[in-house]
PDB file of C-alpha atoms in Angstrom:
ATOM      1  CA  UNK Q1262     -46.739  17.049  -0.475  1.00 51.00           C
ATOM      2  CA  UNK Q1263     -45.952  17.522   3.169  1.00 53.00           C
ATOM      3  CA  UNK Q1264     -43.039  19.669   4.293  1.00 49.00           C
ATOM      4  CA  UNK Q1265     -41.414  16.625   5.937  1.00 47.00           C
ATOM      5  CA  UNK Q1266     -41.526  14.653   2.687  1.00 46.00           C
ATOM      6  CA  UNK Q1267     -40.060  17.569   0.726  1.00 41.00           C
ATOM      7  CA  UNK Q1268     -37.136  17.769   3.123  1.00 39.00           C
ATOM      8  CA  UNK Q1269     -36.583  14.003   2.851  1.00 39.00           C
ATOM      9  CA  UNK Q1270     -36.549  14.065  -0.961  1.00 39.00           C
ATOM     10  CA  UNK Q1271     -34.209  17.059  -0.995  1.00 39.00           C
ATOM     11  CA  UNK Q1272     -31.826  15.309   1.425  1.00 41.00           C
ATOM     12  CA  UNK Q1273     -31.728  12.131  -0.665  1.00 39.00           C
ATOM     13  CA  UNK Q1274     -31.046  14.142  -3.831  1.00 41.00           C
ATOM     14  CA  UNK Q1275     -28.212  15.994  -2.123  1.00 38.00           C
ATOM     15  CA  UNK Q1276     -26.623  12.736  -0.966  1.00 37.00           C
ATOM     16  CA  UNK Q1277     -26.801  11.273  -4.479  1.00 39.00           C
ATOM     17  CA  UNK Q1278     -25.251  14.429  -5.906  1.00 40.00           C
ATOM     18  CA  UNK Q1279     -22.358  14.244  -3.471  1.00 34.00           C
ATOM     19  CA  UNK Q1280     -21.760  10.578  -4.274  1.00 35.00           C
ATOM     20  CA  UNK Q1281     -21.619  11.213  -8.005  1.00 34.00           C
ATOM     21  CA  UNK Q1282     -19.485  14.333  -7.850  1.00 36.00           C
ATOM     22  CA  UNK Q1283     -16.937  13.289  -5.221  1.00 40.00           C
ATOM     23  CA  UNK Q1284     -13.655  12.068  -6.801  1.00 44.00           C
ATOM     24  CA  UNK Q1285     -13.000   8.358  -6.255  1.00 41.00           C
ATOM     25  CA  UNK Q1286      -9.706   9.051  -4.479  1.00 40.00           C
ATOM     26  CA  UNK Q1287     -11.470  11.314  -1.985  1.00 48.00           C
ATOM     27  CA  UNK Q1288     -14.399   8.950  -1.475  1.00 54.00           C
ATOM     28  CA  UNK Q1289     -12.237   5.848  -1.107  1.00 82.00           C
ATOM     29  CA  UNK Q1290      -8.539   6.496  -0.366  1.00 85.00           C
ATOM     30  CA  UNK Q1291      -8.014   2.729  -0.128  1.00 83.00           C
ATOM     31  CA  UNK Q1292      -9.228   2.010  -3.663  1.00 93.00           C
ATOM     32  CA  UNK Q1293      -6.517  -0.037  -5.430  1.00 94.00           C
ATOM     33  CA  UNK Q1294      -5.122   0.936  -8.812  1.00 96.00           C
ATOM     34  CA  UNK Q1295      -2.913  -1.197 -11.034  1.00 96.00           C
ATOM     35  CA  UNK Q1296      -0.417   1.021 -12.813  1.00 96.00           C
ATOM     36  CA  UNK Q1297      -0.767   0.898 -16.566  1.00 94.00           C
ATOM     37  CA  UNK Q1298       0.008   3.217 -19.445  1.00 94.00           C
ATOM     38  CA  UNK Q1299      -0.330   3.686 -23.173  1.00 93.00           C
ATOM     39  CA  UNK Q1300       3.034   2.671 -24.579  1.00 93.00           C
ATOM     40  CA  UNK Q1301       5.210   4.946 -26.669  1.00 91.00           C
ATOM     41  CA  UNK Q1302       5.268   4.004 -30.353  1.00 87.00           C
ATOM     42  CA  UNK Q1303       6.898   5.772 -33.305  1.00 80.00           C
ATOM     43  CA  UNK Q1304       8.115   8.606 -31.093  1.00 74.00           C
ATOM     44  CA  UNK Q1305       4.704   9.352 -29.605  1.00 82.00           C
ATOM     45  CA  UNK Q1306       4.789   9.957 -25.863  1.00 91.00           C
ATOM     46  CA  UNK Q1307       3.258   7.447 -23.445  1.00 94.00           C
ATOM     47  CA  UNK Q1308       0.168   8.415 -21.480  1.00 93.00           C
ATOM     48  CA  UNK Q1309      -1.799   7.495 -18.353  1.00 94.00           C
ATOM     49  CA  UNK Q1310      -4.660   9.825 -19.264  1.00 92.00           C
ATOM     50  CA  UNK Q1311      -7.141   6.992 -19.848  1.00 91.00           C
ATOM     51  CA  UNK Q1312      -6.221   4.953 -16.773  1.00 93.00           C
ATOM     52  CA  UNK Q1313      -8.276   6.923 -14.248  1.00 93.00           C
ATOM     53  CA  UNK Q1314      -5.575   7.621 -11.679  1.00 95.00           C
ATOM     54  CA  UNK Q1315      -3.697  10.640 -13.017  1.00 94.00           C
ATOM     55  CA  UNK Q1316      -5.093  12.869 -10.261  1.00 94.00           C
ATOM     56  CA  UNK Q1317      -4.013  10.425  -7.553  1.00 96.00           C
ATOM     57  CA  UNK Q1318      -0.416  10.397  -8.835  1.00 96.00           C
ATOM     58  CA  UNK Q1319      -0.318  14.181  -9.179  1.00 95.00           C
ATOM     59  CA  UNK Q1320      -1.780  14.752  -5.733  1.00 95.00           C
ATOM     60  CA  UNK Q1321       0.899  12.573  -4.119  1.00 96.00           C
ATOM     61  CA  UNK Q1322       3.773  13.751  -6.370  1.00 95.00           C
ATOM     62  CA  UNK Q1323       4.478  10.299  -7.782  1.00 96.00           C
ATOM     63  CA  UNK Q1324       6.719   9.872 -10.830  1.00 95.00           C
ATOM     64  CA  UNK Q1325       6.220   7.937 -14.023  1.00 96.00           C
ATOM     65  CA  UNK Q1326       7.700  10.261 -16.611  1.00 95.00           C
ATOM     66  CA  UNK Q1327      10.391  12.923 -16.649  1.00 93.00           C
ATOM     67  CA  UNK Q1328      10.893  16.036 -18.768  1.00 93.00           C
ATOM     68  CA  UNK Q1329       9.661  15.104 -22.233  1.00 93.00           C
ATOM     69  CA  UNK Q1330      11.507  18.059 -23.774  1.00 92.00           C
ATOM     70  CA  UNK Q1331      14.882  16.519 -22.958  1.00 93.00           C
ATOM     71  CA  UNK Q1332      16.429  13.326 -24.281  1.00 96.00           C
ATOM     72  CA  UNK Q1333      17.082  11.995 -20.801  1.00 96.00           C
ATOM     73  CA  UNK Q1334      16.623   8.403 -19.625  1.00 97.00           C
ATOM     74  CA  UNK Q1335      16.336   7.002 -16.100  1.00 98.00           C
ATOM     75  CA  UNK Q1336      17.212   3.329 -15.579  1.00 98.00           C
ATOM     76  CA  UNK Q1337      15.392   1.541 -12.766  1.00 98.00           C
ATOM     77  CA  UNK Q1338      15.650  -2.113 -11.743  1.00 98.00           C
ATOM     78  CA  UNK Q1339      13.379  -4.168  -9.498  1.00 98.00           C
ATOM     79  CA  UNK Q1340      15.337  -6.614  -7.325  1.00 97.00           C
ATOM     80  CA  UNK Q1341      12.900  -8.875  -5.532  1.00 95.00           C
ATOM     81  CA  UNK Q1342      15.356 -11.737  -5.457  1.00 95.00           C
ATOM     82  CA  UNK Q1343      18.659 -12.673  -7.058  1.00 96.00           C
ATOM     83  CA  UNK Q1344      18.767 -14.876 -10.142  1.00 96.00           C
ATOM     84  CA  UNK Q1345      22.451 -14.595 -10.972  1.00 96.00           C
ATOM     85  CA  UNK Q1346      22.367 -11.571 -13.298  1.00 98.00           C
ATOM     86  CA  UNK Q1347      22.695  -8.489 -11.087  1.00 98.00           C
ATOM     87  CA  UNK Q1348      26.504  -8.614 -11.048  1.00 98.00           C
ATOM     88  CA  UNK Q1349      26.531  -8.722 -14.851  1.00 98.00           C
ATOM     89  CA  UNK Q1350      24.147  -5.758 -14.978  1.00 98.00           C
ATOM     90  CA  UNK Q1351      26.408  -3.847 -12.593  1.00 98.00           C
ATOM     91  CA  UNK Q1352      29.410  -4.672 -14.787  1.00 98.00           C
ATOM     92  CA  UNK Q1353      27.642  -3.194 -17.817  1.00 98.00           C
ATOM     93  CA  UNK Q1354      26.595  -0.065 -15.935  1.00 98.00           C
ATOM     94  CA  UNK Q1355      30.136   0.421 -14.623  1.00 98.00           C
ATOM     95  CA  UNK Q1356      31.760  -0.074 -18.027  1.00 98.00           C
ATOM     96  CA  UNK Q1357      29.333   2.339 -19.708  1.00 98.00           C
ATOM     97  CA  UNK Q1358      29.329   4.819 -16.805  1.00 98.00           C
ATOM     98  CA  UNK Q1359      25.553   4.735 -16.433  1.00 98.00           C
ATOM     99  CA  UNK Q1360      23.725   5.335 -13.107  1.00 98.00           C
ATOM    100  CA  UNK Q1361      20.638   3.441 -12.004  1.00 98.00           C
ATOM    101  CA  UNK Q1362      18.321   2.899  -9.065  1.00 98.00           C
ATOM    102  CA  UNK Q1363      17.740  -0.600  -7.691  1.00 98.00           C
ATOM    103  CA  UNK Q1364      14.460  -1.189  -5.843  1.00 98.00           C
ATOM    104  CA  UNK Q1365      15.086  -3.947  -3.303  1.00 98.00           C
ATOM    105  CA  UNK Q1366      12.928  -6.148  -1.074  1.00 98.00           C
ATOM    106  CA  UNK Q1367      13.789  -7.532   2.332  1.00 97.00           C
ATOM    107  CA  UNK Q1368      14.609 -10.890   0.785  1.00 97.00           C
ATOM    108  CA  UNK Q1369      17.205  -9.339  -1.504  1.00 97.00           C
ATOM    109  CA  UNK Q1370      18.680  -7.237   1.294  1.00 97.00           C
ATOM    110  CA  UNK Q1371      19.187 -10.235   3.574  1.00 97.00           C
ATOM    111  CA  UNK Q1372      20.344 -12.543   0.783  1.00 97.00           C
ATOM    112  CA  UNK Q1373      22.670 -10.235  -1.172  1.00 97.00           C
ATOM    113  CA  UNK Q1374      24.410  -7.723   1.130  1.00 97.00           C
ATOM    114  CA  UNK Q1375      27.557  -7.692  -1.012  1.00 97.00           C
ATOM    115  CA  UNK Q1376      25.633  -6.709  -4.117  1.00 98.00           C
ATOM    116  CA  UNK Q1377      23.959  -3.911  -2.168  1.00 97.00           C
ATOM    117  CA  UNK Q1378      27.337  -2.634  -1.020  1.00 97.00           C
ATOM    118  CA  UNK Q1379      28.593  -2.718  -4.584  1.00 97.00           C
ATOM    119  CA  UNK Q1380      25.574  -0.795  -5.890  1.00 97.00           C
ATOM    120  CA  UNK Q1381      26.184   2.010  -3.416  1.00 96.00           C
ATOM    121  CA  UNK Q1382      29.967   1.992  -3.915  1.00 96.00           C
ATOM    122  CA  UNK Q1383      29.552   2.371  -7.676  1.00 97.00           C
ATOM    123  CA  UNK Q1384      27.228   5.356  -7.329  1.00 95.00           C
ATOM    124  CA  UNK Q1385      23.796   3.820  -7.752  1.00 97.00           C
ATOM    125  CA  UNK Q1386      20.719   4.609  -5.695  1.00 96.00           C
ATOM    126  CA  UNK Q1387      18.976   2.021  -3.561  1.00 97.00           C
ATOM    127  CA  UNK Q1388      15.189   2.269  -3.615  1.00 97.00           C
ATOM    128  CA  UNK Q1389      12.562   0.675  -1.394  1.00 98.00           C
ATOM    129  CA  UNK Q1390      10.436  -2.152  -2.811  1.00 98.00           C
ATOM    130  CA  UNK Q1391       8.966  -3.093   0.625  1.00 97.00           C
ATOM    131  CA  UNK Q1392      10.140  -5.794   3.010  1.00 97.00           C
ATOM    132  CA  UNK Q1393       7.836  -8.681   2.062  1.00 97.00           C
ATOM    133  CA  UNK Q1394       6.382  -7.463  -1.270  1.00 97.00           C
ATOM    134  CA  UNK Q1395       2.717  -7.247  -0.190  1.00 96.00           C
ATOM    135  CA  UNK Q1396      -0.075  -5.382  -1.914  1.00 96.00           C
ATOM    136  CA  UNK Q1397       0.399  -2.109  -0.031  1.00 96.00           C
ATOM    137  CA  UNK Q1398      -3.049  -0.876  -1.059  1.00 95.00           C
ATOM    138  CA  UNK Q1399      -4.607  -3.608   1.079  1.00 95.00           C
ATOM    139  CA  UNK Q1400      -2.755  -3.097   4.372  1.00 95.00           C
ATOM    140  CA  UNK Q1401      -3.195  -0.452   7.056  1.00 95.00           C
ATOM    141  CA  UNK Q1402      -0.976   2.573   7.605  1.00 96.00           C
ATOM    142  CA  UNK Q1403       1.003   0.919  10.382  1.00 97.00           C
ATOM    143  CA  UNK Q1404       1.887  -2.032   8.143  1.00 97.00           C
ATOM    144  CA  UNK Q1405       2.903   0.273   5.284  1.00 97.00           C
ATOM    145  CA  UNK Q1406       5.300   2.100   7.599  1.00 97.00           C
ATOM    146  CA  UNK Q1407       6.714  -1.166   8.972  1.00 98.00           C
ATOM    147  CA  UNK Q1408       7.293  -2.598   5.485  1.00 98.00           C
ATOM    148  CA  UNK Q1409       9.244   0.461   4.383  1.00 97.00           C
ATOM    149  CA  UNK Q1410      11.123   1.056   7.613  1.00 97.00           C
ATOM    150  CA  UNK Q1411      12.445  -2.519   7.803  1.00 97.00           C
ATOM    151  CA  UNK Q1412      14.111  -2.122   4.421  1.00 97.00           C
ATOM    152  CA  UNK Q1413      15.600   1.250   5.314  1.00 96.00           C
ATOM    153  CA  UNK Q1414      17.009   0.039   8.622  1.00 96.00           C
ATOM    154  CA  UNK Q1415      18.712  -2.936   6.959  1.00 96.00           C
ATOM    155  CA  UNK Q1416      20.024  -1.024   3.936  1.00 96.00           C
ATOM    156  CA  UNK Q1417      21.516   1.935   5.830  1.00 94.00           C
ATOM    157  CA  UNK Q1418      24.361   0.110   7.641  1.00 94.00           C
ATOM    158  CA  UNK Q1419      25.259  -1.778   4.459  1.00 94.00           C
ATOM    159  CA  UNK Q1420      25.404   1.209   2.133  1.00 92.00           C
ATOM    160  CA  UNK Q1421      25.678   4.337   4.261  1.00 86.00           C
ATOM    161  CA  UNK Q1422      22.627   5.650   2.423  1.00 81.00           C
ATOM    162  CA  UNK Q1423      20.944   7.461   5.298  1.00 73.00           C
ATOM    163  CA  UNK Q1424      17.694   8.404   3.608  1.00 81.00           C
ATOM    164  CA  UNK Q1425      15.908   6.263   1.056  1.00 91.00           C
ATOM    165  CA  UNK Q1426      14.125   8.674  -1.258  1.00 94.00           C
ATOM    166  CA  UNK Q1427      12.381   6.444  -3.760  1.00 97.00           C
ATOM    167  CA  UNK Q1428       9.754   3.734  -3.503  1.00 98.00           C
ATOM    168  CA  UNK Q1429       8.337   1.346  -6.072  1.00 98.00           C
ATOM    169  CA  UNK Q1430       5.034  -0.167  -4.933  1.00 98.00           C
ATOM    170  CA  UNK Q1431       5.091  -3.968  -5.323  1.00 97.00           C
ATOM    171  CA  UNK Q1432       3.496  -5.162  -8.562  1.00 95.00           C
ATOM    172  CA  UNK Q1433       2.632  -1.564  -9.406  1.00 96.00           C
ATOM    173  CA  UNK Q1434      -0.467  -1.676  -7.186  1.00 97.00           C
ATOM    174  CA  UNK Q1435      -1.222   1.474  -5.203  1.00 97.00           C
ATOM    175  CA  UNK Q1436      -3.919   3.566  -3.586  1.00 97.00           C
ATOM    176  CA  UNK Q1437      -4.297   7.199  -2.621  1.00 97.00           C
ATOM    177  CA  UNK Q1438      -3.737   6.245   1.037  1.00 97.00           C
ATOM    178  CA  UNK Q1439      -0.632   4.181   0.278  1.00 97.00           C
ATOM    179  CA  UNK Q1440       0.927   7.004  -1.748  1.00 98.00           C
ATOM    180  CA  UNK Q1441       0.029   9.562   0.915  1.00 97.00           C
ATOM    181  CA  UNK Q1442       1.516   7.562   3.796  1.00 97.00           C
ATOM    182  CA  UNK Q1443       4.749   6.811   1.942  1.00 97.00           C
ATOM    183  CA  UNK Q1444       5.055  10.427   0.806  1.00 97.00           C
ATOM    184  CA  UNK Q1445       4.710  11.579   4.407  1.00 97.00           C
ATOM    185  CA  UNK Q1446       7.633   9.267   5.213  1.00 96.00           C
ATOM    186  CA  UNK Q1447       9.762  11.102   2.656  1.00 96.00           C
ATOM    187  CA  UNK Q1448       9.350   8.793  -0.345  1.00 97.00           C
ATOM    188  CA  UNK Q1449       8.629   9.590  -3.953  1.00 97.00           C
ATOM    189  CA  UNK Q1450       6.734   6.700  -5.522  1.00 97.00           C
ATOM    190  CA  UNK Q1451       8.252   5.768  -8.866  1.00 97.00           C
ATOM    191  CA  UNK Q1452       6.364   4.043 -11.661  1.00 97.00           C
ATOM    192  CA  UNK Q1453       7.562   3.814 -15.285  1.00 97.00           C
ATOM    193  CA  UNK Q1454       6.975   4.793 -18.903  1.00 97.00           C
ATOM    194  CA  UNK Q1455       8.902   1.945 -20.563  1.00 97.00           C
ATOM    195  CA  UNK Q1456       8.432  -1.684 -19.593  1.00 97.00           C
ATOM    196  CA  UNK Q1457       7.810  -5.111 -21.050  1.00 96.00           C
ATOM    197  CA  UNK Q1458       7.142  -8.619 -19.719  1.00 94.00           C
ATOM    198  CA  UNK Q1459      10.678  -9.408 -18.588  1.00 96.00           C
ATOM    199  CA  UNK Q1460      10.060 -10.829 -15.096  1.00 93.00           C
ATOM    200  CA  UNK Q1461       8.966 -14.334 -16.119  1.00 94.00           C
ATOM    201  CA  UNK Q1462      12.209 -16.313 -15.909  1.00 94.00           C
ATOM    202  CA  UNK Q1463      10.569 -19.347 -17.547  1.00 94.00           C
ATOM    203  CA  UNK Q1464       9.820 -17.400 -20.715  1.00 95.00           C
ATOM    204  CA  UNK Q1465      12.974 -15.510 -21.614  1.00 95.00           C
ATOM    205  CA  UNK Q1466      13.229 -14.895 -25.353  1.00 96.00           C
ATOM    206  CA  UNK Q1467      16.760 -13.655 -25.903  1.00 96.00           C
ATOM    207  CA  UNK Q1468      18.698 -10.405 -26.024  1.00 97.00           C
ATOM    208  CA  UNK Q1469      17.148  -9.280 -29.326  1.00 97.00           C
ATOM    209  CA  UNK Q1470      13.656  -9.496 -27.806  1.00 97.00           C
ATOM    210  CA  UNK Q1471      14.648  -7.336 -24.840  1.00 97.00           C
ATOM    211  CA  UNK Q1472      16.460  -4.867 -27.086  1.00 98.00           C
ATOM    212  CA  UNK Q1473      13.493  -4.387 -29.434  1.00 97.00           C
ATOM    213  CA  UNK Q1474      10.989  -3.992 -26.599  1.00 97.00           C
ATOM    214  CA  UNK Q1475      13.003  -1.210 -24.968  1.00 97.00           C
ATOM    215  CA  UNK Q1476      14.179   0.580 -28.101  1.00 97.00           C
ATOM    216  CA  UNK Q1477      10.720   0.561 -29.712  1.00 96.00           C
ATOM    217  CA  UNK Q1478       9.350   2.485 -26.725  1.00 96.00           C
ATOM    218  CA  UNK Q1479      12.229   4.952 -26.339  1.00 96.00           C
ATOM    219  CA  UNK Q1480      11.169   8.547 -25.740  1.00 95.00           C
ATOM    220  CA  UNK Q1481      12.461  11.701 -23.995  1.00 95.00           C
ATOM    221  CA  UNK Q1482      12.108  11.667 -20.211  1.00 95.00           C
ATOM    222  CA  UNK Q1483      11.602   7.907 -20.024  1.00 96.00           C
ATOM    223  CA  UNK Q1484      11.659   6.050 -16.718  1.00 97.00           C
ATOM    224  CA  UNK Q1485      12.677   2.537 -17.754  1.00 98.00           C
ATOM    225  CA  UNK Q1486      11.599  -0.454 -15.655  1.00 98.00           C
ATOM    226  CA  UNK Q1487      13.722  -3.613 -15.972  1.00 98.00           C
ATOM    227  CA  UNK Q1488      13.854  -6.689 -13.752  1.00 98.00           C
ATOM    228  CA  UNK Q1489      17.291  -7.913 -12.777  1.00 97.00           C
ATOM    229  CA  UNK Q1490      16.161 -11.569 -12.793  1.00 97.00           C
ATOM    230  CA  UNK Q1491      15.972 -11.438 -16.592  1.00 97.00           C
ATOM    231  CA  UNK Q1492      18.803 -13.032 -18.558  1.00 97.00           C
ATOM    232  CA  UNK Q1493      17.528 -11.143 -21.621  1.00 97.00           C
ATOM    233  CA  UNK Q1494      18.070  -7.796 -19.887  1.00 97.00           C
ATOM    234  CA  UNK Q1495      21.578  -8.705 -18.754  1.00 97.00           C
ATOM    235  CA  UNK Q1496      22.530  -9.658 -22.302  1.00 97.00           C
ATOM    236  CA  UNK Q1497      20.867  -6.707 -24.052  1.00 98.00           C
ATOM    237  CA  UNK Q1498      21.663  -3.871 -21.640  1.00 98.00           C
ATOM    238  CA  UNK Q1499      25.012  -2.857 -23.117  1.00 98.00           C
ATOM    239  CA  UNK Q1500      23.629  -2.582 -26.650  1.00 98.00           C
ATOM    240  CA  UNK Q1501      20.562  -0.702 -25.424  1.00 98.00           C
ATOM    241  CA  UNK Q1502      22.795   1.868 -23.713  1.00 98.00           C
ATOM    242  CA  UNK Q1503      25.107   2.244 -26.711  1.00 98.00           C
ATOM    243  CA  UNK Q1504      22.320   2.628 -29.271  1.00 98.00           C
ATOM    244  CA  UNK Q1505      20.274   4.978 -27.087  1.00 98.00           C
ATOM    245  CA  UNK Q1506      23.319   7.214 -26.835  1.00 98.00           C
ATOM    246  CA  UNK Q1507      23.721   7.110 -30.613  1.00 98.00           C
ATOM    247  CA  UNK Q1508      20.211   8.546 -30.779  1.00 97.00           C
ATOM    248  CA  UNK Q1509      21.297  11.433 -28.545  1.00 97.00           C
ATOM    249  CA  UNK Q1510      19.977  10.183 -25.209  1.00 97.00           C
ATOM    250  CA  UNK Q1511      21.721  10.807 -21.889  1.00 98.00           C
ATOM    251  CA  UNK Q1512      21.355   8.529 -18.864  1.00 98.00           C
ATOM    252  CA  UNK Q1513      20.790  10.248 -15.514  1.00 97.00           C
ATOM    253  CA  UNK Q1514      20.214   9.222 -11.914  1.00 95.00           C
ATOM    254  CA  UNK Q1515      16.654   9.418 -10.723  1.00 95.00           C
ATOM    255  CA  UNK Q1516      17.504  12.092  -8.153  1.00 94.00           C
ATOM    256  CA  UNK Q1517      18.421  14.357 -11.107  1.00 93.00           C
ATOM    257  CA  UNK Q1518      14.863  14.321 -12.445  1.00 91.00           C
ATOM    258  CA  UNK Q1519      13.807  17.942 -12.166  1.00 79.00           C
ATOM    259  CA  UNK Q1520      10.235  17.887 -13.424  1.00 75.00           C
ATOM    260  CA  UNK Q1521       7.298  15.488 -13.365  1.00 75.00           C
ATOM    261  CA  UNK Q1522       5.273  15.307 -16.555  1.00 78.00           C
ATOM    262  CA  UNK Q1523       1.777  13.798 -16.568  1.00 82.00           C
ATOM    263  CA  UNK Q1524       0.074  12.933 -19.837  1.00 82.00           C
TER     264      UNK Q1524
END
C-alpha cells in the first residue's frame, strides 16, 4: 500500500470518527427539537432523559422543572389569542392569591392591552411567546431577535415591566441556536413538566377532565403549562389550586425558582 493511500484511508477514518462522536447540538445547532417528557404518575417524577435534548437544555440554562425536593408549583399560561376566559382566570388567581406568568404573542398584546395591564397590576409576570408565533428553530438569528424584541417593546409601555425574563418557544419547538440567541438576549426559556391537550377549543371536555389531568401529574417542583383559551381550565383552576394546597403545595412566581432540575 502506497504512503499516499495510507494517508487517505487514515483521513477518511478520522472524519468518520469525528462525525460519530460529535454531539448533535454541536454538529447542527439548528436541529429542531419538539419538547416532550415522560409524565409524572403515582408520585414519580417526570423525565426528559429519553428525549435526546437534555444536554441542549442544560447548556442553555432552560427550565422545565424546579426543585423536586420542595412542594412548590409554578403556574404558566400561554396566551396566543383571547377566547374570553383570561379575565376569569385572573379572577381566580386574585381570589386565591396565586401568582402566574402569562406568555403572550404579538396578537394578544395588540388585541388585549387592558388584560396585559391587569396582569401586571395584580403581580403576575409577562413572558415572551414571540410576535407572530413562528417556528423559531427555522428562522435566522436576526428574525429571532426581531420576534422577541417586538413583543418586549409593546409590552413595556403597557405594563412598566422593563425587562422580560422568560420565553416560551412557540409550540415547544426549539434548537440549540434558538436557545443560545434568546439566552444572550437575557431570556430563560421555559418548558413544562405538567401539561395536557387543553388548547383545542373544539374538543373541551369539562372541568373534571382538566382537574384530573393536572392533579394526576402533580409533583414537587412542577412547572404547569395551561392555555388560557380553554374553558375547562377556567372552570377547574380554582379547585386545582385549593386541592393542591390541601396536599401541601405552595404556588410561587417563576422568578422565585432557585434551582433547575434535569431528569
